Coordinates of N, CA and C in Angstrom, one line a residue:
S1 N -64.8 46.7 -28.3 CA -64.4 45.4 -28.7 C -65.6 44.4 -28.5
K2 N -65.7 43.4 -29.2 CA -66.8 42.4 -29.1 C -66.3 41.2 -28.2
H3 N -67.2 40.8 -27.3 CA -66.9 39.7 -26.5 C -68.0 38.6 -26.6
F4 N -67.6 37.4 -26.7 CA -68.5 36.3 -26.8 C -68.5 35.5 -25.5
W5 N -69.6 35.2 -25.0 CA -69.7 34.5 -23.7 C -69.2 33.1 -23.8
D6 N -68.3 32.7 -22.9 CA -67.8 31.4 -22.8 C -68.6 30.7 -21.7
V7 N -69.2 29.5 -22.1 CA -70.1 28.9 -21.2 C -69.4 28.2 -20.0
A8 N -68.1 28.0 -20.2 CA -67.3 27.4 -19.1 C -67.5 28.1 -17.8
G9 N -67.9 27.3 -16.8 CA -68.1 27.8 -15.4 C -69.4 28.5 -15.2
L10 N -70.3 28.4 -16.2 CA -71.6 29.1 -16.1 C -72.6 28.3 -15.3
K11 N -72.3 27.1 -14.9 CA -73.2 26.3 -14.2 C -73.8 26.9 -12.9
S12 N -73.0 27.9 -12.4 CA -73.5 28.5 -11.1 C -74.6 29.5 -11.4
T13 N -74.9 29.8 -12.6 CA -76.0 30.7 -12.9 C -77.1 29.9 -13.7
K14 N -78.2 30.5 -13.9 CA -79.3 29.9 -14.6 C -79.3 30.3 -16.0
C15 N -78.4 31.1 -16.4 CA -78.4 31.6 -17.8 C -77.3 30.9 -18.6
V16 N -77.5 30.7 -19.8 CA -76.5 30.2 -20.7 C -76.4 31.0 -22.0
R17 N -75.3 31.2 -22.5 CA -75.1 32.1 -23.7 C -75.8 31.5 -24.9
S18 N -76.2 32.4 -25.7 CA -76.8 32.1 -27.0 C -76.0 32.8 -28.0
E19 N -76.6 33.2 -29.1 CA -75.9 34.0 -30.2 C -76.0 35.4 -29.8
I20 N -75.4 35.8 -28.7 CA -75.4 37.1 -28.2 C -74.0 37.7 -28.1
K21 N -73.9 38.9 -28.6 CA -72.6 39.5 -28.5 C -72.8 40.8 -27.7
L22 N -71.8 41.1 -27.0 CA -71.8 42.3 -26.1 C -70.8 43.4 -26.6
S23 N -71.3 44.5 -26.8 CA -70.4 45.7 -27.1 C -70.2 46.4 -25.8
Q24 N -68.9 46.6 -25.5 CA -68.6 47.3 -24.3 C -67.4 48.3 -24.5
D25 N -67.4 49.2 -23.7 CA -66.2 50.1 -23.7 C -65.0 49.3 -23.3
D26 N -63.9 49.5 -24.0 CA -62.7 48.8 -23.6 C -62.3 48.9 -22.2
A27 N -62.2 47.8 -21.5 CA -61.9 47.7 -20.1 C -62.9 48.4 -19.1
L28 N -63.9 49.0 -19.7 CA -64.9 49.7 -18.9 C -64.3 50.5 -17.8
S29 N -63.3 51.3 -18.2 CA -62.6 52.1 -17.2 C -63.1 53.5 -17.3
R30 N -63.7 54.0 -16.3 CA -64.3 55.3 -16.2 C -63.8 56.0 -14.9
K31 N -64.0 57.3 -14.9 CA -63.7 57.9 -13.6 C -64.7 57.6 -12.6
S32 N -64.3 57.5 -11.4 CA -65.3 57.2 -10.3 C -66.4 58.2 -10.3
G33 N -67.6 57.8 -10.0 CA -68.7 58.7 -9.9 C -69.5 58.9 -11.2
E34 N -68.9 58.5 -12.3 CA -69.6 58.7 -13.6 C -70.5 57.5 -13.8
S35 N -71.4 57.6 -14.8 CA -72.3 56.5 -15.1 C -72.0 56.0 -16.5
V36 N -72.3 54.8 -16.8 CA -72.1 54.1 -18.1 C -73.3 53.3 -18.4
K37 N -73.6 53.2 -19.7 CA -74.7 52.3 -20.2 C -74.2 51.4 -21.2
L38 N -74.2 50.1 -20.8 CA -73.8 49.0 -21.7 C -74.9 48.6 -22.6
S39 N -74.6 48.3 -23.9 CA -75.6 47.8 -24.8 C -75.3 46.4 -25.3
C40 N -76.3 45.6 -25.4 CA -76.1 44.2 -25.8 C -77.1 43.9 -26.9
E41 N -76.7 43.7 -28.2 CA -77.6 43.4 -29.3 C -77.7 41.9 -29.4
V42 N -78.9 41.4 -29.4 CA -79.1 39.9 -29.5 C -79.4 39.6 -31.0
S43 N -79.1 38.3 -31.3 CA -79.6 37.8 -32.6 C -79.9 36.3 -32.4
G44 N -80.7 35.8 -33.3 CA -81.0 34.4 -33.3 C -82.3 34.1 -32.5
F45 N -82.9 35.0 -31.8 CA -84.1 34.8 -31.1 C -84.8 36.1 -30.8
S46 N -86.0 36.1 -30.4 CA -86.7 37.3 -30.1 C -86.6 37.6 -28.6
L47 N -86.2 38.9 -28.3 CA -86.0 39.3 -26.9 C -87.4 39.2 -26.1
S48 N -88.5 39.4 -26.8 CA -89.8 39.4 -26.2 C -90.2 38.0 -25.7
E49 N -89.5 37.0 -26.1 CA -89.9 35.6 -25.8 C -89.1 34.9 -24.7
Y50 N -88.0 35.6 -24.3 CA -87.1 34.9 -23.3 C -86.7 35.9 -22.2
W51 N -86.5 35.3 -21.0 CA -85.8 36.0 -20.0 C -84.3 36.1 -20.4
T52 N -83.7 37.3 -20.1 CA -82.3 37.5 -20.3 C -81.7 38.0 -19.1
C53 N -80.4 37.9 -19.0 CA -79.7 38.3 -17.7 C -78.4 39.0 -18.0
W54 N -77.9 39.7 -17.1 CA -76.5 40.3 -17.1 C -75.6 39.6 -16.1
I55 N -74.4 39.3 -16.5 CA -73.4 38.7 -15.6 C -72.1 39.5 -15.8
R56 N -71.3 39.5 -14.7 CA -70.0 40.1 -14.9 C -68.9 39.2 -14.3
Q57 N -67.7 39.4 -14.8 CA -66.6 38.7 -14.3 C -65.4 39.6 -14.2
K58 N -64.9 39.7 -13.0 CA -63.7 40.5 -12.8 C -62.5 39.6 -13.2
S59 N -61.4 40.2 -13.5 CA -60.2 39.4 -13.9 C -59.8 38.4 -12.8
G60 N -59.8 37.1 -13.2 CA -59.3 36.1 -12.3 C -60.3 35.7 -11.2
T61 N -61.6 36.1 -11.4 CA -62.6 35.8 -10.3 C -63.7 35.0 -10.9
T62 N -64.7 34.6 -10.1 CA -65.8 33.8 -10.5 C -66.9 34.8 -11.1
L63 N -67.9 34.2 -11.7 CA -69.0 35.0 -12.3 C -69.9 35.6 -11.2
E64 N -70.3 36.8 -11.5 CA -71.3 37.4 -10.6 C -72.6 37.7 -11.4
W65 N -73.7 37.2 -10.9 CA -75.0 37.3 -11.5 C -75.6 38.6 -11.1
I66 N -75.8 39.6 -12.0 CA -76.3 40.9 -11.7 C -77.8 40.9 -11.6
G67 N -78.5 40.4 -12.6 CA -79.9 40.5 -12.6 C -80.5 39.9 -13.9
E68 N -81.9 39.9 -13.9 CA -82.6 39.3 -15.0 C -83.8 40.2 -15.4
I69 N -84.2 40.1 -16.6 CA -85.4 40.8 -17.1 C -86.3 39.8 -17.9
N70 N -87.6 39.9 -17.8 CA -88.5 39.0 -18.5 C -88.7 39.5 -19.9
G71 N -89.4 38.7 -20.7 CA -89.6 39.0 -22.1 C -90.3 40.3 -22.3
A72 N -91.3 40.6 -21.6 CA -92.1 41.8 -21.7 C -91.3 43.0 -21.2
G73 N -90.4 42.8 -20.3 CA -89.7 43.9 -19.7 C -90.4 44.4 -18.5
S74 N -91.4 43.7 -18.0 CA -92.2 44.2 -16.9 C -91.7 43.7 -15.5
T75 N -90.9 42.7 -15.5 CA -90.3 42.1 -14.3 C -88.8 42.1 -14.4
I76 N -88.2 42.7 -13.4 CA -86.7 42.7 -13.3 C -86.3 42.3 -11.9
N77 N -85.4 41.3 -11.8 CA -84.9 40.9 -10.5 C -83.4 41.1 -10.4
Y78 N -83.0 41.6 -9.3 CA -81.5 41.9 -9.1 C -81.0 41.1 -8.0
T79 N -79.7 40.8 -8.1 CA -78.9 40.3 -6.9 C -78.9 41.5 -5.9
P80 N -79.1 41.2 -4.6 CA -79.2 42.3 -3.7 C -78.0 43.3 -3.7
S81 N -76.8 42.7 -3.9 CA -75.6 43.6 -3.9 C -75.5 44.5 -5.1
F82 N -76.3 44.2 -6.1 CA -76.3 45.1 -7.3 C -77.5 46.0 -7.4
K83 N -78.5 45.8 -6.5 CA -79.7 46.6 -6.5 C -79.4 48.0 -6.1
G84 N -79.9 49.0 -6.9 CA -79.7 50.4 -6.6 C -78.9 51.1 -7.7
R85 N -77.6 50.7 -7.8 CA -76.7 51.4 -8.8 C -76.8 50.8 -10.2
F86 N -77.4 49.6 -10.3 CA -77.4 48.9 -11.6 C -78.9 48.9 -12.0
T87 N -79.1 49.2 -13.3 CA -80.4 49.2 -13.9 C -80.4 48.4 -15.2
I88 N -81.3 47.4 -15.3 CA -81.4 46.6 -16.5 C -82.7 47.1 -17.2
S89 N -82.5 47.3 -18.5 CA -83.7 47.7 -19.4 C -83.5 47.0 -20.7
K90 N -84.5 47.2 -21.6 CA -84.4 46.6 -22.9 C -85.3 47.3 -23.9
E91 N -85.1 47.1 -25.2 CA -85.9 47.6 -26.3 C -86.1 46.4 -27.2
N92 N -87.3 45.8 -27.0 CA -87.5 44.5 -27.8 C -87.5 44.8 -29.3
S93 N -88.1 46.0 -29.7 CA -88.2 46.3 -31.1 C -86.8 46.4 -31.8
K94 N -85.8 46.7 -31.0 CA -84.4 46.8 -31.5 C -83.5 45.6 -31.2
N95 N -84.1 44.7 -30.5 CA -83.4 43.5 -30.0 C -82.2 44.0 -29.1
M96 N -82.4 45.0 -28.3 CA -81.3 45.5 -27.5 C -81.6 45.4 -26.0
L97 N -80.6 45.0 -25.3 CA -80.6 44.8 -23.9 C -79.6 45.8 -23.3
Y98 N -80.0 46.5 -22.2 CA -79.1 47.5 -21.6 C -78.8 47.2 -20.1
L99 N -77.6 47.7 -19.7 CA -77.3 47.7 -18.3 C -76.6 49.1 -18.0
K100 N -77.3 49.8 -17.1 CA -76.8 51.1 -16.7 C -76.2 51.0 -15.3
I101 N -75.0 51.5 -15.2 CA -74.2 51.5 -13.9 C -74.1 53.0 -13.5
N102 N -74.7 53.3 -12.4 CA -74.5 54.7 -11.9 C -73.4 54.7 -10.8
S103 N -72.8 55.9 -10.7 CA -71.7 56.2 -9.7 C -70.7 55.1 -9.8
M104 N -70.1 55.0 -11.0 CA -69.0 54.0 -11.2 C -68.0 54.0 -10.1
Q105 N -67.6 52.8 -9.7 CA -66.5 52.6 -8.7 C -65.4 51.7 -9.3
A106 N -64.3 51.8 -8.7 CA -63.1 51.0 -9.3 C -63.4 49.5 -9.3
E107 N -64.2 49.0 -8.4 CA -64.5 47.6 -8.4 C -65.5 47.2 -9.4
D108 N -66.0 48.2 -10.2 CA -67.0 47.8 -11.3 C -66.2 47.5 -12.5
T109 N -64.9 47.7 -12.6 CA -64.2 47.3 -13.8 C -64.2 45.8 -13.9
A110 N -64.7 45.3 -15.0 CA -64.9 43.9 -15.2 C -65.4 43.6 -16.7
N111 N -65.5 42.4 -17.1 CA -66.1 42.0 -18.3 C -67.6 41.8 -18.0
Y112 N -68.5 42.4 -18.8 CA -69.9 42.3 -18.6 C -70.5 41.5 -19.7
Y113 N -71.4 40.6 -19.4 CA -71.9 39.7 -20.4 C -73.5 39.7 -20.3
C114 N -74.1 39.6 -21.5 CA -75.5 39.3 -21.4 C -75.8 37.9 -21.9
A115 N -76.8 37.3 -21.4 CA -77.1 35.9 -21.8 C -78.6 35.6 -21.7
K116 N -79.0 34.6 -22.3 CA -80.5 34.2 -22.2 C -80.7 32.9 -21.6
Y117 N -81.9 32.7 -21.0 CA -82.2 31.5 -20.4 C -82.3 30.4 -21.5
T118 N -82.0 29.2 -21.1 CA -82.0 28.1 -22.1 C -83.4 27.7 -22.5
R119 N -84.4 27.9 -21.6 CA -85.7 27.5 -22.0 C -86.6 28.8 -22.1
Q120 N -87.5 28.7 -23.0 CA -88.4 29.8 -23.2 C -89.2 30.0 -21.9
R121 N -89.3 31.2 -21.4 CA -90.0 31.5 -20.2 C -90.4 32.9 -20.2
K122 N -91.7 33.1 -20.5 CA -92.2 34.5 -20.8 C -92.7 35.2 -19.5
S123 N -93.1 34.4 -18.5 CA -93.7 35.0 -17.3 C -92.7 35.5 -16.4

């Protein structure tokens, strides 16, 4: 299913949605221990020119900022609690952003969103 980011409540993060849609497995329900790779296809801007980030929201809870990747894909920053099992990557030529989750756990079930920074920031 396709999910569009709702900017409501996004002030706690540095990312704001743009014309980005996220394709995800329904409910992202997998057996514990398996891995999953989420894909986010962007439109309306060039991935190589902006920092982008991944955010997740569990049902009825606040947003959790997972991490960010720069335009070139050379710098990736993670929230400490997500570092290790979560890997952010991208393919600029395909306008695709990815999030791989290793060793899935029950608490990883959530809606996952990709977003871009409001201002152009290449470094």
